[in-house]
Short mmCIF file of C-alpha atoms in Angstrom, two decimals:
data_model
loop_
_atom_site.label_atom_id
_atom_site.label_comp_id
_atom_site.label_asym_id
_atom_site.label_seq_id
_atom_site.Cartn_x
_atom_site.Cartn_y
_atom_site.Cartn_z
CA UNK L 1 53.82 182.79 158.89
CA UNK L 2 55.61 186.30 160.27
CA UNK L 3 54.32 189.30 158.03
CA UNK L 4 55.94 192.98 158.35
CA UNK L 5 54.94 195.86 156.97
CA UNK L 6 56.91 197.81 154.66
CA UNK L 7 57.33 201.15 153.94
CA UNK L 8 55.09 201.71 151.13
CA UNK L 9 51.47 201.03 152.53
CA UNK L 10 50.08 197.37 151.24
CA UNK L 11 53.35 196.23 150.56
CA UNK L 12 54.45 193.41 152.75
CA UNK L 13 57.36 191.18 153.09
CA UNK L 14 56.43 187.56 154.41
CA UNK L 15 58.61 184.90 155.34
CA UNK L 16 56.92 181.42 156.05
CA UNK L 17 57.95 179.16 158.56
CA UNK L 18 60.18 176.36 157.97
CA UNK L 19 60.66 173.32 159.86
CA UNK L 20 63.39 171.55 159.15
CA UNK L 21 65.34 168.27 159.96
CA UNK L 22 67.66 165.83 158.24
CA UNK L 23 66.02 165.33 154.66
CA UNK L 24 65.70 169.30 154.49
CA UNK L 25 62.52 171.60 155.55
CA UNK L 26 58.81 171.61 155.09
CA UNK L 27 57.61 174.96 154.51
CA UNK L 28 53.66 175.98 153.76
CA UNK L 29 53.96 178.51 151.38
CA UNK L 30 50.84 179.94 151.06
CA UNK L 31 48.04 180.12 153.49
CA UNK L 32 44.76 182.51 152.84
CA UNK L 33 43.31 182.58 156.47
CA UNK L 34 46.74 183.48 157.72
CA UNK L 35 47.10 186.21 155.32
CA UNK L 36 43.54 187.81 156.32
CA UNK L 37 44.42 187.58 160.06
CA UNK L 38 46.75 189.95 158.60
CA UNK L 39 44.33 192.30 157.12
CA UNK L 40 45.26 190.93 153.31
CA UNK L 41 42.21 189.40 151.43
CA UNK L 42 42.97 188.52 148.22
CA UNK L 43 42.12 185.51 145.83
CA UNK L 44 44.98 184.55 143.48
CA UNK L 45 43.40 182.73 140.36
CA UNK L 46 47.02 182.48 138.95
CA UNK L 47 50.42 181.32 139.19
CA UNK L 48 52.98 181.98 137.21
CA UNK L 49 57.12 180.71 136.83
CA UNK L 50 60.00 182.41 135.59
CA UNK L 51 63.71 181.14 134.43
CA UNK L 52 66.71 183.66 134.64
CA UNK L 53 69.80 182.20 133.56
CA UNK L 54 71.78 185.10 133.81
CA UNK L 55 73.29 187.13 136.66
CA UNK L 56 72.05 190.98 136.30
CA UNK L 57 69.01 189.93 134.56
CA UNK L 58 66.22 192.43 135.00
CA UNK L 59 62.59 191.77 134.48
CA UNK L 60 60.23 194.63 134.99
CA UNK L 61 59.11 197.02 136.40
CA UNK L 62 55.10 195.89 135.32
CA UNK L 63 51.98 196.09 136.19
CA UNK L 64 48.33 195.08 134.64
CA UNK L 65 45.74 198.44 134.35
CA UNK L 66 42.31 198.08 135.77
CA UNK L 67 39.83 196.14 135.19
CA UNK L 68 42.51 193.75 135.05
CA UNK L 69 44.73 194.99 137.88
CA UNK L 70 46.64 192.50 139.83
CA UNK L 71 47.87 191.47 143.23
CA UNK L 72 50.99 189.58 143.28
CA UNK L 73 52.85 186.87 145.85
CA UNK L 74 55.77 186.77 144.53
CA UNK L 75 58.79 183.86 145.75
CA UNK L 76 62.19 182.77 144.83
CA UNK L 77 62.19 178.96 144.43
CA UNK L 78 65.99 178.90 143.27
CA UNK L 79 68.50 181.42 143.35
CA UNK L 80 68.41 184.94 144.63
CA UNK L 81 66.86 188.02 143.15
CA UNK L 82 66.09 191.78 144.12
CA UNK L 83 62.42 192.19 144.29
CA UNK L 84 61.37 195.63 143.61
CA UNK L 85 57.90 197.52 143.94
CA UNK L 86 57.38 201.27 143.42
CA UNK L 87 53.95 203.15 143.93
CA UNK L 88 52.63 204.41 140.72
CA UNK L 89 49.00 205.49 142.11
CA UNK L 90 48.58 208.88 141.32
CA UNK L 91 47.31 210.82 144.86
CA UNK L 92 49.29 208.40 147.13
CA UNK L 93 51.72 210.43 149.34
CA UNK L 94 54.40 207.69 148.54
CA UNK L 95 54.13 208.27 144.92
CA UNK L 96 57.01 207.32 143.24
CA UNK L 97 58.76 206.02 146.21
CA UNK L 98 60.09 202.61 146.12
CA UNK L 99 60.88 199.22 148.27
CA UNK L 100 62.93 196.38 147.55
CA UNK L 101 63.70 192.93 149.33
CA UNK L 102 66.07 190.24 148.42
CA UNK L 103 64.33 187.06 148.19
CA UNK L 104 66.35 183.72 147.88
CA UNK L 105 65.89 180.19 148.21
CA UNK L 106 67.83 180.25 151.67
CA UNK L 107 65.53 183.20 153.48
CA UNK L 108 62.37 181.47 151.57
CA UNK L 109 60.88 185.47 152.21
CA UNK L 110 58.21 186.21 149.87
CA UNK L 111 56.68 190.11 148.77
CA UNK L 112 53.00 190.85 148.64
CA UNK L 113 52.49 193.42 145.89
CA UNK L 114 49.16 194.96 145.32
CA UNK L 115 47.35 196.78 142.59
CA UNK L 116 48.72 199.84 142.19
CA UNK L 117 52.35 199.27 142.07
CA UNK L 118 54.84 198.64 139.49
CA UNK L 119 56.46 195.56 139.53
CA UNK L 120 60.38 194.25 139.11
CA UNK L 121 63.08 192.19 139.87
CA UNK L 122 66.93 191.61 139.22
CA UNK L 123 68.81 188.37 139.53
CA UNK L 124 71.41 188.06 141.87
CA UNK L 125 72.81 184.53 141.01
CA UNK L 126 72.64 182.58 138.03
CA UNK L 127 69.41 180.37 137.10
CA UNK L 128 67.34 182.05 139.42
CA UNK L 129 63.66 180.78 139.30
CA UNK L 130 60.42 183.50 140.75
CA UNK L 131 57.46 182.29 141.17
CA UNK L 132 54.23 184.18 141.89
CA UNK L 133 50.61 184.70 142.57
CA UNK L 134 48.21 186.84 140.70
CA UNK L 135 45.24 188.06 141.42
CA UNK L 136 43.57 188.15 137.47
CA UNK L 137 44.61 186.53 134.92
CA UNK L 138 47.40 187.39 132.36
CA UNK L 139 45.16 190.10 130.05
CA UNK L 140 48.08 191.68 127.82
CA UNK L 141 46.03 194.55 126.13
CA UNK L 142 46.21 196.11 130.42
CA UNK L 143 50.11 195.44 130.33
CA UNK L 144 51.88 198.69 130.96
CA UNK L 145 55.82 198.90 132.38
CA UNK L 146 57.85 201.58 134.43
CA UNK L 147 61.83 202.12 133.28
CA UNK L 148 63.66 199.94 135.84
CA UNK L 149 66.44 202.82 135.84
CA UNK L 150 64.51 205.60 135.84
CA UNK L 151 67.08 208.55 137.97
CA UNK L 152 63.31 209.79 139.13
CA UNK L 153 62.39 206.71 140.75
CA UNK L 154 66.15 206.24 141.99
CA UNK L 155 66.31 202.63 142.93
CA UNK L 156 69.52 201.35 144.44
CA UNK L 157 70.42 198.16 142.50
CA UNK L 158 72.55 195.53 144.68
CA UNK L 159 74.80 194.82 141.40
CA UNK L 160 75.55 197.69 139.29
CA UNK L 161 73.22 197.66 136.16
CA UNK L 162 75.75 198.35 133.31
CA UNK L 163 75.19 194.93 131.71
CA UNK L 164 71.85 194.46 132.57
CA UNK L 165 69.94 191.60 130.55
CA UNK L 166 66.79 193.52 129.37
CA UNK L 167 63.83 192.88 127.14
CA UNK L 168 63.38 195.20 124.24
CA UNK L 169 60.40 196.42 125.95
CA UNK L 170 61.57 197.15 129.39
CA UNK L 171 64.57 198.56 127.91
CA UNK L 172 62.46 201.12 125.98
CA UNK L 173 59.48 201.67 129.29
CA UNK L 174 58.53 205.22 130.28
CA UNK L 175 59.69 207.12 132.75
CA UNK L 176 57.76 208.34 135.94
CA UNK L 177 57.06 211.41 134.47
CA UNK L 178 55.90 209.84 131.40
CA UNK L 179 53.84 207.80 133.19
CA UNK L 180 50.06 207.52 132.72
CA UNK L 181 49.27 205.74 135.13
CA UNK L 182 45.85 204.18 135.60
CA UNK L 183 45.77 204.15 139.30
CA UNK L 184 44.67 206.46 141.74
CA UNK L 185 44.84 206.44 145.51
CA UNK L 186 42.19 205.00 147.40
CA UNK L 187 41.21 207.17 150.47
#
């Protein structure tokens, strides 16, 4: 398992090893001990799986507030997506900054998203599946969102945002300037 740091502290790009032959491949998509060896000690309690049928489907940018804040370990089961995280920890030196990586079935990459970051993605091909582990259970009363197209954040989406397929909730999420973040940078 290859684990790389990103420009946002705590956010990691993970590439599990694949062992292939004429039948296909085998990959260990999650190994707690391997992550602990890289300083990640998180217990995941829930797996989520969604399918987006249309290209340019945007889901996010979402988070859960304490006491049900979540870490996520995100991967693509089929297709391809551009996965994005934004630092929403008040007082963080990278507050409002983002990183994004393409996750696809072909590249097998995963993104580790700590609590304190808003998370979302854009599908790059039709019928894309996203599969992710969460460190806390879904708690709708703690849900929050950040506007995916906030010009102050300036996410450089790989496909033109015109024609993006959105939920109503995501279309009207607050901008960073209006977000009352429940997260504070830990020192």
